[in-house]
Amino acid sequence: MNKVVKNVEEALKGIEDGMTLMVGGFGLCGIPENSIARLVEMGTKNLTCISNNAGVDDFGLGLLLQGKQVKKMISSYVGENAEFERQMLSGELEVDLIPQGTLAERCRAGGAGIPAFFTPAGYGTEIAEGKEVRVFNGKPHILEEALTADFAIVKAWKGDTEGNLVFKATARNFNPMMAMAGKITIAEVEELVPAGELDPNFIHTPGIFVQRIFQGEKFEKRIEQRTTRKKG
């Protein structure tokens, strides 16, 4: 199976209005910048996006929100995105806010074929409304269902032609879990190398989970909040 595609246009073929997408990253760290930019160009609408948050107003998934291309966000927080907040409060955007650890585990469960699991996170809050509750070791837990997507779009530091991926530092974040949970997983990488060049001991996501891989043209790697020391 040849997983390498020549560019982002070929990688995103088949994404249509109304689909559910998982998009890796945390804030602006480890996001698939080239793929998001291409989705904006495509104008695909009524998307359900599963992502930790939605970037900022003018970068990352915030660009899709600006274009009213997203009908629902499944996330753990609003973050620095004022447009996300505005659309949520006005009712323009359907939002499912999930505890961050629960979101990660729901993605991982989807990739592992586990349909649901119990967690204490969210019990006694709005998160638990309408969900089954069971007591384990004297502590109430709520039932959370796994998440999957039509497409998972992730960003890696390095990848090989077989789809094996290596993430760099905190840019790993949600990418490995989401790579497992897409019916079709697309990986955009900074460096694409021949099969066998990556040390198998350092591969984070095995190629079995990846259907398409390409080398991105440009990565801005914008920093959300830059903090520096005063010069002494």
GROMACS .gro file of N, CA and C in nm, residues 13-80:
model
  204
   13LYS      N    1  -0.832   1.471  -0.016
   13LYS     CA    2  -0.939   1.428  -0.105
   13LYS      C    3  -1.037   1.338  -0.030
   14GLY      N    4  -1.165   1.361  -0.053
   14GLY     CA    5  -1.268   1.279   0.010
   14GLY      C    6  -1.332   1.343   0.131
   15ILE      N    7  -1.275   1.453   0.181
   15ILE     CA    8  -1.337   1.523   0.293
   15ILE      C    9  -1.453   1.607   0.238
   16GLU      N   10  -1.572   1.582   0.291
   16GLU     CA   11  -1.693   1.643   0.239
   16GLU      C   12  -1.771   1.715   0.348
   17ASP      N   13  -1.868   1.797   0.306
   17ASP     CA   14  -1.955   1.867   0.400
   17ASP      C   15  -2.019   1.767   0.497
   18GLY      N   16  -2.028   1.808   0.623
   18GLY     CA   17  -2.099   1.728   0.722
   18GLY      C   18  -2.018   1.619   0.788
   19MET      N   19  -1.891   1.604   0.753
   19MET     CA   20  -1.809   1.498   0.811
   19MET      C   21  -1.757   1.536   0.949
   20THR      N   22  -1.709   1.435   1.020
   20THR     CA   23  -1.646   1.454   1.151
   20THR      C   24  -1.496   1.439   1.135
   21LEU      N   25  -1.422   1.540   1.183
   21LEU     CA   26  -1.277   1.541   1.173
   21LEU      C   27  -1.214   1.548   1.312
   22MET      N   28  -1.113   1.467   1.335
   22MET     CA   29  -1.025   1.485   1.451
   22MET      C   30  -0.905   1.564   1.403
   23VAL      N   31  -0.867   1.666   1.478
   23VAL     CA   32  -0.754   1.750   1.439
   23VAL      C   33  -0.658   1.759   1.557
   24GLY      N   34  -0.536   1.707   1.538
   24GLY     CA   35  -0.438   1.703   1.644
   24GLY      C   36  -0.387   1.841   1.683
   25GLY      N   37  -0.322   1.846   1.799
   25GLY     CA   38  -0.264   1.970   1.845
   25GLY      C   39  -0.321   2.013   1.979
   26PHE      N   40  -0.253   2.109   2.040
   26PHE     CA   41  -0.294   2.166   2.168
   26PHE      C   42  -0.267   2.316   2.157
   27GLY      N   43  -0.374   2.395   2.150
   27GLY     CA   44  -0.354   2.537   2.119
   27GLY      C   45  -0.301   2.548   1.977
   28LEU      N   46  -0.181   2.604   1.963
   28LEU     CA   47  -0.117   2.611   1.831
   28LEU      C   48   0.000   2.515   1.821
   29CYS      N   49   0.021   2.434   1.924
   29CYS     CA   50   0.135   2.343   1.929
   29CYS      C   51   0.100   2.208   1.867
   30GLY      N   52   0.173   2.171   1.763
   30GLY     CA   53   0.151   2.041   1.701
   30GLY      C   54   0.027   2.033   1.615
   31ILE      N   55  -0.019   2.146   1.559
   31ILE     CA   56  -0.137   2.143   1.473
   31ILE      C   57  -0.097   2.119   1.328
   32PRO      N   58  -0.181   2.053   1.250
   32PRO     CA   59  -0.153   2.032   1.107
   32PRO      C   60  -0.182   2.157   1.025
   33GLU      N   61  -0.088   2.250   1.026
   33GLU     CA   62  -0.111   2.383   0.967
   33GLU      C   63  -0.147   2.378   0.820
   34ASN      N   64  -0.075   2.296   0.743
   34ASN     CA   65  -0.100   2.291   0.599
   34ASN      C   66  -0.238   2.235   0.568
   35SER      N   67  -0.279   2.136   0.643
   35SER     CA   68  -0.410   2.075   0.620
   35SER      C   69  -0.523   2.170   0.656
   36ILE      N   70  -0.507   2.243   0.766
   36ILE     CA   71  -0.610   2.338   0.805
   36ILE      C   72  -0.624   2.447   0.699
   37ALA      N   73  -0.511   2.498   0.651
   37ALA     CA   74  -0.514   2.601   0.546
   37ALA      C   75  -0.585   2.549   0.421
   38ARG      N   76  -0.563   2.424   0.388
   38ARG     CA   77  -0.627   2.365   0.271
   38ARG      C   78  -0.778   2.349   0.293
   39LEU      N   79  -0.819   2.312   0.413
   39LEU     CA   80  -0.962   2.300   0.443
   39LEU      C   81  -1.032   2.435   0.426
   40VAL      N   82  -0.964   2.542   0.464
   40VAL     CA   83  -1.019   2.676   0.444
   40VAL      C   84  -1.039   2.702   0.295
   41GLU      N   85  -0.940   2.668   0.214
   41GLU     CA   86  -0.949   2.688   0.070
   41GLU      C   87  -1.062   2.604   0.009
   42MET      N   88  -1.080   2.483   0.060
   42MET     CA   89  -1.182   2.393   0.007
   42MET      C   90  -1.323   2.444   0.037
   43GLY      N   91  -1.337   2.517   0.148
   43GLY     CA   92  -1.468   2.570   0.185
   43GLY      C   93  -1.564   2.465   0.238
   44THR      N   94  -1.512   2.352   0.281
   44THR     CA   95  -1.597   2.244   0.333
   44THR      C   96  -1.672   2.294   0.456
   45LYS      N   97  -1.803   2.265   0.463
   45LYS     CA   98  -1.886   2.323   0.569
   45LYS      C   99  -1.957   2.216   0.652
   46ASN      N  100  -2.024   2.264   0.757
   46ASN     CA  101  -2.101   2.178   0.848
   46ASN      C  102  -2.016   2.066   0.909
   47LEU      N  103  -1.892   2.102   0.940
   47LEU     CA  104  -1.800   2.003   0.997
   47LEU      C  105  -1.819   1.991   1.147
   48THR      N  106  -1.799   1.870   1.197
   48THR     CA  107  -1.784   1.848   1.340
   48THR      C  108  -1.636   1.827   1.365
   49CYS      N  109  -1.577   1.913   1.445
   49CYS     CA  110  -1.433   1.904   1.471
   49CYS      C  111  -1.408   1.861   1.615
   50ILE      N  112  -1.331   1.755   1.628
   50ILE     CA  113  -1.287   1.707   1.758
   50ILE      C  114  -1.143   1.750   1.775
   51SER      N  115  -1.120   1.842   1.868
   51SER     CA  116  -0.986   1.895   1.889
   51SER      C  117  -0.981   1.955   2.029
   52ASN      N  118  -0.865   1.954   2.091
   52ASN     CA  119  -0.855   2.005   2.228
   52ASN      C  120  -0.913   2.145   2.240
   53ASN      N  121  -0.881   2.232   2.148
   53ASN     CA  122  -0.944   2.364   2.141
   53ASN      C  123  -0.939   2.409   1.995
   54ALA      N  124  -0.959   2.536   1.970
   54ALA     CA  125  -0.973   2.580   1.830
   54ALA      C  126  -0.872   2.688   1.793
   55GLY      N  127  -0.750   2.673   1.840
   55GLY     CA  128  -0.646   2.767   1.803
   55GLY      C  129  -0.678   2.908   1.849
   56VAL      N  130  -0.644   3.007   1.769
   56VAL     CA  131  -0.675   3.147   1.798
   56VAL      C  132  -0.756   3.202   1.682
   57ASP      N  133  -0.799   3.328   1.695
   57ASP     CA  134  -0.891   3.384   1.596
   57ASP      C  135  -0.841   3.374   1.452
   58ASP      N  136  -0.712   3.400   1.431
   58ASP     CA  137  -0.662   3.410   1.294
   58ASP      C  138  -0.561   3.300   1.258
   59PHE      N  139  -0.565   3.190   1.333
   59PHE     CA  140  -0.471   3.081   1.303
   59PHE      C  141  -0.527   2.950   1.357
   60GLY      N  142  -0.483   2.840   1.296
   60GLY     CA  143  -0.532   2.710   1.338
   60GLY      C  144  -0.679   2.692   1.304
   61LEU      N  145  -0.750   2.615   1.385
   61LEU     CA  146  -0.892   2.591   1.358
   61LEU      C  147  -0.976   2.717   1.367
   62GLY      N  148  -0.920   2.822   1.427
   62GLY     CA  149  -0.991   2.949   1.430
   62GLY      C  150  -1.024   3.001   1.291
   63LEU      N  151  -0.943   2.965   1.194
   63LEU     CA  152  -0.970   3.006   1.055
   63LEU      C  153  -1.097   2.940   1.001
   64LEU      N  154  -1.121   2.815   1.041
   64LEU     CA  155  -1.244   2.746   0.999
   64LEU      C  156  -1.365   2.807   1.068
   65LEU      N  157  -1.349   2.848   1.194
   65LEU     CA  158  -1.459   2.913   1.265
   65LEU      C  159  -1.493   3.047   1.202
   66GLN      N  160  -1.391   3.122   1.162
   66GLN     CA  161  -1.415   3.250   1.098
   66GLN      C  162  -1.498   3.235   0.972
   67GLY      N  163  -1.472   3.129   0.898
   67GLY     CA  164  -1.545   3.105   0.774
   67GLY      C  165  -1.677   3.032   0.792
   68LYS      N  166  -1.718   3.012   0.918
   68LYS     CA  167  -1.844   2.942   0.951
   68LYS      C  168  -1.848   2.803   0.886
   69GLN      N  169  -1.733   2.737   0.887
   69GLN     CA  170  -1.726   2.603   0.828
   69GLN      C  171  -1.752   2.492   0.930
   70VAL      N  172  -1.756   2.528   1.058
   70VAL     CA  173  -1.772   2.430   1.165
   70VAL      C  174  -1.910   2.446   1.228
   71LYS      N  175  -1.984   2.336   1.236
   71LYS     CA  176  -2.116   2.343   1.301
   71LYS      C  177  -2.108   2.298   1.446
   72LYS      N  178  -2.007   2.214   1.479
   72LYS     CA  179  -1.995   2.164   1.616
   72LYS      C  180  -1.849   2.144   1.652
   73MET      N  181  -1.812   2.189   1.774
   73MET     CA  182  -1.679   2.165   1.829
   73MET      C  183  -1.691   2.071   1.948
   74ILE      N  184  -1.610   1.967   1.948
   74ILE     CA  185  -1.597   1.879   2.064
   74ILE      C  186  -1.458   1.903   2.119
   75SER      N  187  -1.449   1.973   2.232
   75SER     CA  188  -1.322   2.025   2.282
   75SER      C  189  -1.317   2.019   2.433
   76SER      N  190  -1.202   2.059   2.488
   76SER     CA  191  -1.191   2.064   2.633
   76SER      C  192  -1.194   2.207   2.687
   77TYR      N  193  -1.166   2.306   2.603
   77TYR     CA  194  -1.177   2.444   2.649
   77TYR      C  195  -1.177   2.541   2.531
   78VAL      N  196  -1.220   2.664   2.558
   78VAL     CA  197  -1.231   2.766   2.453
   78VAL      C  198  -1.094   2.826   2.421
   79GLY      N  199  -1.009   2.842   2.524
   79GLY     CA  200  -0.875   2.893   2.501
   79GLY      C  201  -0.871   3.040   2.466
   80GLU      N  202  -0.780   3.075   2.374
   80GLU     CA  203  -0.757   3.216   2.341
   80GLU      C  204  -0.841   3.264   2.223
   0.00000   0.00000   0.00000
